[in-house]
Coordinates of C-alpha atoms in Angstrom, one line a residue:
M1045 CA -6.0 -1.1 0.3
T1046 CA -2.5 -2.1 1.3
P1047 CA -0.2 -4.4 -0.4
P1048 CA -0.8 -8.0 0.6
T1049 CA 2.5 -8.2 2.4
G1050 CA 2.7 -4.6 3.4
P1051 CA 4.9 -1.8 2.2
S1052 CA 8.1 -3.7 2.7
A1053 CA 7.1 -6.4 0.1
D1054 CA 10.1 -7.9 -1.5
R1055 CA 12.4 -5.0 -0.8
R1056 CA 15.3 -7.1 -2.0
G1057 CA 14.0 -6.5 -5.5
F1058 CA 15.1 -2.8 -5.1
L1059 CA 18.7 -3.8 -5.9
S1060 CA 17.9 -4.7 -9.4
L1061 CA 16.4 -1.3 -10.1
L1062 CA 19.5 0.6 -9.7
G1063 CA 20.4 -0.1 -13.3
L1064 CA 17.7 2.4 -14.5
G1065 CA 20.1 5.3 -14.6
A1066 CA 22.8 3.3 -16.3
V1067 CA 20.5 2.0 -18.9
A1068 CA 19.2 5.4 -19.7
V1069 CA 22.6 7.0 -19.9
A1070 CA 23.8 4.2 -22.2
S1071 CA 20.9 4.7 -24.5
G1072 CA 21.6 8.4 -24.8
G1073 CA 17.9 9.1 -24.1
T1074 CA 16.1 11.7 -22.1
L1075 CA 16.7 10.1 -18.7
A1076 CA 20.4 10.9 -19.0
G1077 CA 19.8 14.6 -19.4
C1078 CA 17.3 15.4 -16.7
G1079 CA 19.7 17.1 -14.2
D1080 CA 22.3 16.1 -11.7
K1081 CA 20.2 17.2 -8.7
A1082 CA 17.5 14.7 -9.4
T1083 CA 19.9 12.0 -10.4
R1084 CA 22.3 12.0 -7.5
G1085 CA 21.3 14.5 -4.8
G1086 CA 17.6 13.9 -4.7
A1087 CA 14.7 16.2 -5.5
T1088 CA 12.0 18.0 -3.6
Q1089 CA 8.6 19.3 -4.8
N1090 CA 6.7 21.8 -2.7
L1091 CA 3.2 20.5 -3.4
D1092 CA 1.6 23.4 -1.6
K1093 CA 2.7 25.5 -4.6
L1094 CA 0.9 23.3 -7.1
A1095 CA -2.7 24.1 -6.1
A1096 CA -3.4 25.5 -9.6
L1097 CA -2.8 22.0 -11.1
I1098 CA -5.3 20.2 -9.0
P1099 CA -8.6 19.0 -10.5
E1100 CA -11.8 20.6 -9.1
Q1101 CA -13.5 18.2 -6.7
K1102 CA -17.2 17.5 -7.3
A1103 CA -19.4 14.9 -5.7
F1104 CA -21.3 12.6 -8.1
P1105 CA -25.0 13.0 -7.5
G1106 CA -27.3 10.3 -6.3
M1107 CA -24.8 8.2 -4.3
P1108 CA -25.8 6.4 -1.2
Q1109 CA -24.9 7.8 2.3
P1110 CA -22.5 5.8 4.5
D1111 CA -23.7 3.9 7.5
I1112 CA -20.5 4.6 9.5
K1113 CA -18.4 7.7 9.2
G1114 CA -14.6 7.4 9.2
T1115 CA -12.3 10.0 10.8
R1116 CA -10.2 11.2 7.9
P1117 CA -8.0 9.8 6.4
V1118 CA -10.1 6.8 7.4
P1119 CA -12.8 6.2 4.8
D1120 CA -16.6 6.0 5.5
G1121 CA -18.2 2.5 5.6
F1122 CA -21.3 0.8 4.4
T1123 CA -22.9 -2.2 6.1
K1124 CA -25.6 -2.9 3.5
Y1125 CA -26.0 -2.6 -0.3
P1126 CA -28.3 0.0 -1.8
A1127 CA -31.6 -1.3 -3.1
E1128 CA -31.0 0.3 -6.4
L1129 CA -27.7 0.9 -8.2
V1130 CA -27.0 4.0 -10.2
D1131 CA -26.3 3.7 -14.0
A1132 CA -23.5 6.3 -13.9
I1133 CA -22.1 6.2 -17.4
A1134 CA -24.5 5.9 -20.4
E1135 CA -22.1 5.8 -23.3
K1136 CA -19.3 3.3 -23.9
P1137 CA -16.0 5.1 -23.2
G1138 CA -13.9 3.2 -25.8
T1139 CA -13.8 3.6 -29.6
G1140 CA -13.1 -0.1 -30.5
G1141 CA -9.6 0.8 -31.7
P1142 CA -6.4 -1.1 -31.0
A1143 CA -6.1 -3.1 -27.8
I1144 CA -5.0 -1.1 -24.7
R1145 CA -1.9 -2.6 -23.2
A1146 CA -1.9 -2.3 -19.4
M1147 CA 0.5 -3.7 -16.7
V1148 CA -0.8 -4.3 -13.2
P1149 CA 0.3 -6.2 -10.1
V1150 CA -1.4 -9.4 -8.9
W1151 CA -0.9 -11.5 -5.9
G1152 CA -1.5 -15.3 -5.9
P1153 CA -2.2 -17.4 -8.9
A1154 CA -2.3 -15.3 -12.1
P1155 CA -5.8 -15.1 -13.5
P1156 CA -6.7 -16.3 -17.0
S1157 CA -5.9 -13.8 -19.7
G1158 CA -7.6 -12.5 -22.8
K1159 CA -10.7 -14.2 -24.2
S1160 CA -10.2 -17.2 -21.9
N1161 CA -11.3 -14.9 -19.0
S1162 CA -15.1 -14.3 -19.2
Y1163 CA -14.8 -11.5 -16.6
L1164 CA -12.4 -9.5 -18.8
T1165 CA -14.6 -10.2 -21.8
A1166 CA -17.7 -8.8 -20.0
I1167 CA -15.9 -5.6 -18.8
N1168 CA -14.3 -5.0 -22.2
A1169 CA -17.7 -5.3 -23.8
E1170 CA -19.0 -2.5 -21.5
L1171 CA -15.9 -0.4 -22.2
G1172 CA -16.2 -0.7 -26.0
A1173 CA -12.5 -1.5 -25.9
T1174 CA -10.1 -4.3 -25.3
V1175 CA -7.8 -3.9 -22.3
D1176 CA -4.9 -6.4 -22.7
F1177 CA -3.6 -7.0 -19.2
S1178 CA 0.0 -8.0 -18.4
A1179 CA -0.6 -9.2 -14.8
Q1180 CA 2.7 -9.3 -13.0
D1181 CA 3.6 -11.0 -9.7
G1182 CA 3.1 -8.3 -7.0
L1183 CA 6.0 -9.7 -4.9
A1184 CA 8.4 -9.1 -7.8
Y1185 CA 6.7 -6.1 -9.3
A1186 CA 9.5 -3.7 -8.6
D1187 CA 11.9 -5.9 -10.7
K1188 CA 9.5 -5.7 -13.7
L1189 CA 9.0 -1.9 -13.3
G1190 CA 12.8 -1.4 -13.2
A1191 CA 13.2 -3.5 -16.4
I1192 CA 10.5 -1.7 -18.5
L1193 CA 11.5 1.8 -17.3
G1194 CA 15.1 1.1 -18.0
A1195 CA 14.3 -0.3 -21.5
R1196 CA 11.9 2.7 -22.1
D1197 CA 9.3 0.2 -23.2
V1198 CA 6.1 1.0 -21.2
P1199 CA 2.6 0.0 -21.9
D1200 CA -0.3 2.3 -22.7
L1201 CA -1.3 2.2 -19.0
L1202 CA 1.1 1.5 -16.2
C1203 CA 0.2 1.0 -12.6
V1204 CA 2.9 1.9 -10.1
P1205 CA 2.0 1.1 -6.5
N1206 CA 3.0 3.8 -4.1
W1207 CA 5.2 1.5 -2.0
E1208 CA 7.3 0.7 -5.1
V1209 CA 8.1 4.4 -5.9
E1210 CA 10.7 4.7 -3.2
K1211 CA 12.7 1.8 -4.8
L1212 CA 12.9 3.2 -8.2
A1213 CA 16.1 5.2 -8.9
R1214 CA 15.6 8.5 -10.7
F1215 CA 11.8 7.9 -10.9
S1216 CA 11.0 11.5 -11.5
D1217 CA 13.3 11.5 -14.5
A1218 CA 11.5 8.4 -15.9
V1219 CA 8.1 10.0 -15.3
G1220 CA 9.1 13.1 -17.4
A1221 CA 10.6 11.1 -20.2
L1222 CA 8.1 8.3 -20.6
F1223 CA 4.6 9.4 -19.5
E1224 CA 2.0 11.8 -20.7
D1225 CA 1.5 15.2 -18.9
L1226 CA -2.1 15.0 -17.8
T1227 CA -2.3 18.6 -16.7
P1228 CA -4.1 19.9 -19.8
Y1229 CA -6.7 17.2 -19.6
L1230 CA -7.5 17.3 -15.9
Q1231 CA -6.4 20.6 -14.4
G1232 CA -9.2 22.6 -12.7
S1233 CA -12.5 22.4 -14.4
A1234 CA -11.2 20.3 -17.3
V1235 CA -11.7 17.2 -15.1
Q1236 CA -15.4 17.6 -15.3
A1237 CA -15.2 15.7 -18.6
Y1238 CA -14.4 12.7 -16.4
P1239 CA -16.9 13.1 -13.5
M1240 CA -15.7 10.0 -11.6
L1241 CA -12.2 11.4 -11.5
A1242 CA -13.6 14.6 -10.2
T1243 CA -14.8 12.9 -7.0
F1244 CA -11.2 12.1 -5.9
P1245 CA -9.9 14.0 -2.8
A1246 CA -7.5 16.8 -3.6
G1247 CA -4.7 15.4 -1.5
A1248 CA -4.5 12.3 -3.8
W1249 CA -4.2 14.5 -6.9
R1250 CA -1.5 16.6 -5.2
E1251 CA 0.6 13.5 -4.6
S1252 CA 0.3 12.7 -8.4
C1253 CA 2.4 15.6 -9.4
W1254 CA 6.0 15.1 -10.6
N1255 CA 8.3 17.8 -12.0
G1256 CA 5.7 20.5 -11.3
R1257 CA 3.1 18.8 -13.5
L1258 CA 0.1 16.5 -13.0
M1259 CA 1.4 13.2 -14.3
A1260 CA -0.8 10.4 -13.0
V1261 CA -4.3 9.3 -12.0
P1262 CA -4.2 8.4 -8.3
N1263 CA -5.9 5.5 -6.6
P1264 CA -6.8 7.2 -3.3
T1265 CA -6.1 5.1 -0.2
D1266 CA -8.9 3.3 1.6
G1267 CA -6.9 3.2 4.8
P1268 CA -3.9 5.1 6.2
F1269 CA -2.1 2.4 8.1
P1270 CA 0.6 0.3 6.6
W1271 CA 0.7 -2.4 9.3
A1272 CA -1.5 -4.1 11.9
L1273 CA -0.7 -6.9 14.3
F1274 CA -3.3 -9.6 13.8
Q1275 CA -4.2 -12.3 16.3
R1276 CA -6.0 -15.6 16.0
K1277 CA -8.6 -14.5 18.5
D1278 CA -10.5 -17.8 18.3
L1279 CA -7.4 -19.7 19.5
L1280 CA -6.5 -17.2 22.2
D1281 CA -10.1 -17.3 23.5
K1282 CA -10.0 -21.1 23.6
A1283 CA -6.8 -20.9 25.6
G1284 CA -8.3 -18.3 28.0
L1285 CA -5.7 -15.6 26.8
T1286 CA -6.0 -12.0 25.7
A1287 CA -3.9 -9.9 23.3
P1288 CA -0.9 -8.2 24.8
K1289 CA -1.2 -4.6 26.0
S1290 CA 2.4 -4.1 26.9
I1291 CA 5.9 -5.5 26.0
D1292 CA 5.9 -7.6 29.2
E1293 CA 2.6 -9.1 28.1
L1294 CA 4.0 -9.6 24.6
F1295 CA 6.6 -11.9 26.2
A1296 CA 4.2 -13.5 28.6
V1297 CA 1.7 -14.5 25.9
G1298 CA 4.6 -15.6 23.7
K1299 CA 5.8 -18.0 26.4
E1300 CA 2.3 -19.2 27.1
V1301 CA 1.4 -20.2 23.5
T1302 CA 4.7 -21.3 22.1
N1303 CA 4.8 -25.1 22.1
P1304 CA 7.4 -26.5 19.6
G1305 CA 6.2 -30.1 20.5
K1306 CA 2.8 -29.2 19.0
G1307 CA 4.3 -27.2 16.2
V1308 CA 3.0 -23.9 17.5
W1309 CA 4.9 -20.6 18.0
A1310 CA 3.6 -17.2 18.9
Y1311 CA 4.8 -14.8 16.3
S1312 CA 5.9 -14.1 12.7
D1313 CA 8.4 -11.3 12.2
I1314 CA 6.6 -8.4 14.0
F1315 CA 9.5 -5.9 14.0
A1316 CA 7.6 -3.1 12.3
M1317 CA 4.9 -3.3 15.0
V1318 CA 7.5 -3.5 17.8
Q1319 CA 9.1 -0.3 16.4
M1320 CA 5.7 1.3 16.5
F1321 CA 5.0 0.2 20.0
H1322 CA 8.3 2.0 21.0
K1323 CA 7.3 5.1 19.0
A1324 CA 10.2 4.9 16.5
P1325 CA 9.5 7.4 13.7
G1326 CA 7.8 6.3 10.5
T1327 CA 7.2 9.4 8.4
E1328 CA 9.1 9.7 5.2
E1329 CA 10.2 6.1 5.6
G1330 CA 11.5 6.8 9.2
W1331 CA 12.5 10.4 9.6
R1332 CA 11.5 12.9 12.3
L1333 CA 12.8 16.2 13.8
K1334 CA 14.9 16.4 16.9
A1335 CA 14.3 19.1 19.5
D1336 CA 16.8 21.3 17.8
G1337 CA 14.9 21.0 14.5
T1338 CA 17.4 18.8 12.7
P1339 CA 16.3 15.6 11.0
E1340 CA 17.1 12.2 12.4
F1341 CA 16.4 8.8 11.0
K1342 CA 14.8 6.0 13.1
Y1343 CA 18.1 4.0 13.1
E1344 CA 19.7 6.8 15.1
T1345 CA 17.0 7.0 17.8
P1346 CA 16.8 5.3 21.2
E1347 CA 13.3 4.1 20.4
F1348 CA 14.6 2.1 17.5
R1349 CA 17.4 0.6 19.6
Q1350 CA 14.9 -0.4 22.2
A1351 CA 12.7 -2.0 19.6
A1352 CA 15.6 -3.9 18.1
E1353 CA 16.6 -5.2 21.6
V1354 CA 13.0 -6.4 22.2
M1355 CA 12.7 -8.1 18.8
A1356 CA 16.1 -9.8 19.3
R1357 CA 14.9 -11.1 22.7
L1358 CA 11.7 -12.5 21.1
Y1359 CA 13.9 -14.3 18.5
K1360 CA 16.3 -15.5 21.2
A1361 CA 13.5 -16.8 23.4
G1362 CA 12.2 -18.9 20.5
Y1363 CA 8.8 -17.3 20.2
V1364 CA 9.1 -16.6 16.5
H1365 CA 8.3 -19.6 14.2
P1366 CA 11.6 -21.2 12.9
D1367 CA 10.4 -21.0 9.3
I1368 CA 10.3 -17.2 9.7
V1369 CA 13.7 -17.1 11.3
A1370 CA 15.2 -18.9 8.3
S1371 CA 13.4 -16.9 5.6
K1372 CA 11.8 -13.6 4.7
G1373 CA 8.5 -14.8 6.0
A1374 CA 6.7 -15.6 2.8
D1375 CA 4.7 -18.4 4.4
A1376 CA 3.6 -16.4 7.4
K1377 CA -0.1 -16.1 6.3
Q1378 CA -0.3 -19.8 5.9
L1379 CA 1.2 -20.3 9.4
L1380 CA -1.5 -18.0 10.8
Q1381 CA -4.3 -19.7 8.9
S1382 CA -3.2 -23.1 10.1
G1383 CA -2.7 -22.0 13.7
K1384 CA 1.0 -22.6 13.7
I1385 CA 1.5 -19.0 14.8
L1386 CA -1.1 -16.9 16.7
F1387 CA 0.2 -13.4 15.8
H1388 CA 1.2 -12.0 12.4
Q1389 CA 2.1 -8.5 11.3
D1390 CA 0.6 -7.6 7.9
G1391 CA -1.2 -4.9 6.0
P1392 CA -4.8 -4.3 7.0
G1393 CA -5.8 -5.4 3.6
M1394 CA -5.2 -9.0 4.7
W1395 CA -8.0 -9.0 7.2
Q1396 CA -11.3 -9.4 5.3
P1397 CA -10.1 -11.8 2.5
M1398 CA -8.5 -14.2 5.0
Q1399 CA -11.5 -14.1 7.3
A1400 CA -13.9 -14.7 4.5
E1401 CA -11.9 -17.7 3.1
Q1402 CA -10.8 -19.4 6.3
Q1403 CA -14.1 -19.3 8.1
K1404 CA -15.3 -21.7 5.4
I1405 CA -12.5 -24.1 6.3
T1406 CA -12.1 -23.6 10.1
P1407 CA -15.4 -23.1 12.0
G1408 CA -15.1 -20.2 14.4
F1409 CA -12.0 -18.8 12.6
N1410 CA -11.5 -15.2 13.9
I1411 CA -8.7 -12.9 13.2
Q1412 CA -8.7 -9.4 14.8
P1413 CA -6.1 -6.6 15.0
V1414 CA -4.4 -6.1 18.4
P1415 CA -5.2 -2.6 19.7
L1416 CA -2.2 -0.3 19.4
F1417 CA -0.3 0.3 22.7
S1418 CA 2.7 2.3 23.9
A1419 CA 5.7 0.4 25.3
T1420 CA 7.0 3.6 27.0
G1421 CA 3.9 5.2 28.5
G1422 CA 1.7 8.0 27.2
D1423 CA -0.3 7.7 24.0
P1424 CA 0.6 5.2 21.3
L1425 CA 2.0 6.2 17.9
A1426 CA 0.6 5.0 14.7
W1427 CA 2.5 5.1 11.4
G1428 CA 0.5 6.1 8.4
D1429 CA -0.4 8.6 5.7
D1430 CA -3.1 9.4 3.2
E1431 CA -0.9 8.9 0.1
P1432 CA -2.6 7.0 -2.8
I1433 CA -2.5 3.2 -3.1
S1434 CA -1.1 3.5 -6.6
Y1435 CA -0.6 5.8 -9.5
L1436 CA -1.7 5.1 -13.1
F1437 CA 0.5 6.6 -15.9
I1438 CA -0.4 7.0 -19.6
K1439 CA 2.4 6.4 -22.1
K1440 CA 3.7 9.6 -23.7
G1441 CA 3.1 10.3 -27.4
L1442 CA -0.1 8.4 -28.0
G1443 CA -1.9 11.6 -29.3
K1444 CA -4.7 13.7 -27.8
A1445 CA -7.6 11.5 -29.0
R1446 CA -6.0 8.3 -27.6
V1447 CA -5.2 9.9 -24.3
E1448 CA -8.8 11.2 -24.0
E1449 CA -10.1 7.7 -24.7
L1450 CA -7.8 6.2 -22.1
L1451 CA -9.0 8.8 -19.6
R1452 CA -12.6 7.8 -20.4
I1453 CA -11.7 4.2 -19.7
I1454 CA -10.1 5.1 -16.4
N1455 CA -13.1 7.2 -15.6
W1456 CA -15.5 4.2 -16.1
C1457 CA -13.3 2.0 -14.0
S1458 CA -13.3 4.6 -11.2
A1459 CA -17.1 4.6 -10.7
P1460 CA -17.8 4.7 -7.0
F1461 CA -19.7 2.3 -4.7
G1462 CA -23.4 2.4 -5.5
T1463 CA -23.1 2.3 -9.3
K1464 CA -23.7 -0.5 -11.7
E1465 CA -20.2 0.1 -13.1
F1466 CA -18.6 -0.5 -9.6
D1467 CA -20.7 -3.6 -9.2
L1468 CA -19.6 -5.1 -12.5
R1469 CA -15.9 -4.2 -11.9
E1470 CA -15.8 -5.7 -8.4
F1471 CA -18.0 -8.7 -8.8
G1472 CA -18.4 -9.5 -12.5
V1473 CA -21.5 -11.0 -14.1
A1474 CA -24.4 -12.0 -11.9
G1475 CA -25.0 -15.7 -11.9
K1476 CA -21.5 -16.4 -13.2
H1477 CA -19.0 -14.5 -11.1
H1478 CA -21.2 -13.9 -8.2
T1479 CA -24.6 -14.8 -6.6
R1480 CA -26.8 -12.2 -5.0
D1481 CA -29.3 -12.1 -2.3
A1482 CA -30.7 -9.4 0.1
A1483 CA -27.3 -9.1 1.7
G1484 CA -25.5 -8.4 -1.6
P1485 CA -23.2 -10.1 -4.0
V1486 CA -20.9 -13.1 -3.1
K1487 CA -18.2 -14.2 -5.5
T1488 CA -18.4 -17.7 -7.0
E1489 CA -15.4 -19.9 -7.5
L1490 CA -15.1 -18.6 -11.0
G1491 CA -15.3 -15.1 -9.7
F1492 CA -12.3 -15.6 -7.4
K1493 CA -10.4 -17.3 -10.2
E1494 CA -11.0 -14.6 -12.9
I1495 CA -11.3 -11.4 -10.9
Q1496 CA -7.9 -10.2 -9.5
N1497 CA -8.4 -6.5 -9.2
Q1498 CA -7.3 -6.0 -12.9
Y1499 CA -9.5 -3.0 -13.5
F1500 CA -9.1 -1.7 -10.0
F1501 CA -5.5 -1.1 -10.7
I1502 CA -6.3 1.0 -13.9
S1503 CA -8.7 3.2 -11.9
G1504 CA -9.0 5.3 -8.9
R1505 CA -12.1 5.9 -6.8
S1506 CA -13.4 8.1 -4.0
P1507 CA -12.6 5.6 -1.3
V1508 CA -15.2 3.9 0.9
L1509 CA -15.5 0.6 2.6
P1510 CA -18.3 -1.4 1.0
P1511 CA -20.2 -4.1 2.8
Y1512 CA -19.0 -7.7 2.7
P1513 CA -21.9 -10.2 3.0
Q1514 CA -19.5 -13.1 3.9
T1515 CA -18.1 -11.0 6.8
P1516 CA -20.9 -8.7 7.9
Q1517 CA -19.0 -7.6 11.0
F1518 CA -15.9 -6.6 9.2
V1519 CA -16.8 -3.0 8.3
P1520 CA -18.0 -2.1 11.8
Q1521 CA -14.9 -3.8 13.3
V1522 CA -12.3 -2.3 11.0
L1523 CA -13.8 1.2 11.4
E1524 CA -13.9 0.8 15.2
Y1525 CA -10.2 -0.1 15.1
S1526 CA -9.3 2.5 12.5
N1527 CA -11.2 5.4 14.1
E1528 CA -9.5 4.7 17.4
T1529 CA -6.0 4.2 15.9
V1530 CA -6.1 7.3 13.7
K1531 CA -6.2 9.4 16.9
Y1532 CA -2.5 8.5 17.3
L1533 CA -1.4 9.1 13.7
E1534 CA 2.1 10.4 13.6
K1535 CA 2.5 14.0 12.5
D1536 CA 4.7 14.6 9.4
P1537 CA 6.9 17.6 9.7
W1538 CA 7.4 17.5 5.9
D1539 CA 3.7 17.5 5.0
G1540 CA 3.2 19.2 1.7
L1541 CA 6.7 18.3 0.5
K1542 CA 7.4 15.4 -1.9
F1543 CA 10.8 13.8 -2.1
E1544 CA 12.8 11.7 -4.4
F1545 CA 15.6 10.6 -2.1
P1546 CA 19.2 10.6 -3.4
A1547 CA 20.2 7.5 -5.3
K1548 CA 23.0 6.8 -2.9
F1549 CA 20.5 6.8 0.0
K1550 CA 18.2 4.5 -1.9
A1551 CA 21.0 2.1 -2.7
A1552 CA 21.9 1.7 1.0
N1553 CA 18.3 0.9 2.0
V1554 CA 18.0 -2.8 1.5
P1555 CA 21.6 -3.7 2.5
T1556 CA 21.1 -1.8 5.7
Q1557 CA 17.8 -3.5 6.4
D1558 CA 19.4 -6.9 5.8
K1559 CA 22.2 -6.1 8.3
I1560 CA 19.6 -5.1 10.9
T1561 CA 17.6 -8.3 10.2
D1562 CA 20.8 -10.3 10.9
I1563 CA 21.1 -8.4 14.2
V1564 CA 17.6 -8.9 15.5
R1565 CA 17.6 -12.6 14.4
G1566 CA 20.8 -13.2 16.3
R1567 CA 23.1 -13.8 13.5
R1568 CA 25.1 -10.7 14.5
P1569 CA 25.5 -9.2 18.0
L1570 CA 23.4 -6.2 19.0
S1571 CA 26.6 -4.2 19.6
D1572 CA 27.0 -4.2 15.8
L1573 CA 24.0 -1.8 15.5
D1574 CA 26.3 1.2 16.1
T1575 CA 28.6 0.1 13.2
V1576 CA 25.6 -0.5 10.9
V1577 CA 24.2 3.0 11.6
K1578 CA 27.6 4.6 11.0
E1579 CA 27.9 2.7 7.7
W1580 CA 24.4 3.8 6.8
R1581 CA 25.2 7.5 7.4
A1582 CA 28.2 7.3 5.2
A1583 CA 26.3 5.4 2.5
G1584 CA 23.7 8.2 2.0
G1585 CA 22.0 8.8 5.3
D1586 CA 23.7 12.1 5.9
E1587 CA 23.0 13.2 2.3
A1588 CA 19.3 12.5 2.8
R1589 CA 19.4 14.3 6.1
Q1590 CA 20.8 17.4 4.4
M1591 CA 18.1 17.3 1.7
L1592 CA 15.3 17.1 4.3
A1593 CA 16.8 19.9 6.3
T1594 CA 17.2 22.1 3.3
A1595 CA 13.6 21.4 2.1
L1596 CA 12.2 22.5 5.4
A1597 CA 14.2 25.7 5.4
D1598 CA 13.3 26.5 1.7
A1599 CA 9.6 25.9 2.5
G1600 CA 9.7 28.1 5.6
K1601 CA 8.5 25.3 7.8

């Protein structure tokens, strides 16, 4: 699963997070005393040295076999539901004690809370515990995270999406100060007390280590790609057009379909995909190694400059919808759904939900990803990684019995596809939140209203792609696209190393992105790019470069 607006969701919210260090210092608390290196100069973990912390992986018996195999890190897929579901967890994991406070992200209208939500009531009854959710707007989630971490007021369970971690100043300090060390509970064979957690891939657990300890339960990724370029294939077919396979075709199709008189334009902001087409680097947020072995950031590369020039030309030609030009693109999905644009860059997680919903409204509605291509010859390059979707932290100081109860709750919520627990978590109560036929469960209107991935975000699971009865072709289509695209996944020179970038570098992130946005949208000349890159280097870029170079040398890579 990817964030509904991709990894760059509301990056402007990052600015409000820089107060974390100041708040902690002012409070005189632990965050102020965790070391200058992590605070100002960044921090590096060599995850290869933490193998002893990783839980032992063990498959849960009796699970159905997939219909389509994924090429790792692409997950396997199912095209049909098993005839019989496994009752995986016999005993209620909860003790009926105090309500469990949990904070999770949600996109779209907030679901009903507490006893007014019959889905929550049903799950809590199975858990033998009450999970009291604070569902926060996913687009502003970073702001909320910064506030509660700075105030040192975290809930019992806190979900931190992976794409938010990079925005949080001194996050490793906050982890050490505020959250329970899970190493004694889950390390090695200890995880067998929580058999669903034992099914997770080792790589996801490895990424859940901070400060040399196992600190979170990961939610392993169900797809490695942060972005795809989606097309309204039904409208292109109707016009006798095909998706672009080159930059020239990108402009030709843009010219062909853009018709301001009819309120139709070709594109949303597709800059990330244009960078990918030009093979600008994407690992570690945009770093790679030059031929001499020194790190360089994408802003410094000729590939990025070419991509910026192309995106600026698309804007100048008028092929991007004017509402996008004037904003951050919050309405781009609606523009795609209504046929006001024909191409939109988004996370792959957009695909199935939009197809399922819009095909009921627009007969023949069909969105598909545009196959990846190279603008410069040779094989394409795909950004991506196998890092978890999110991390779940347990508040420090709750006591051993409470931590074990919370881990049992998380274990229940992590039951894999093919279990009754998974079915209830995903679809709620039969006859109320979903209907079921031979093809499987289909959510009702109440199901869509009340179920917003609340328990998904306090879980992890061994990732697979389950069948979707409303869109039976989705799993074959997404796996065909993914198994082809994964061939071109970018190699990460820093694989096995985990970074917390210097605060100065993080602080320059959003202001630099905003300057580059002004350039590609024509509000500043392209010639300003050299100045922006120079400012970025002075504002933390060179500091981050040194950290990455030192980390490689220290690791002997």
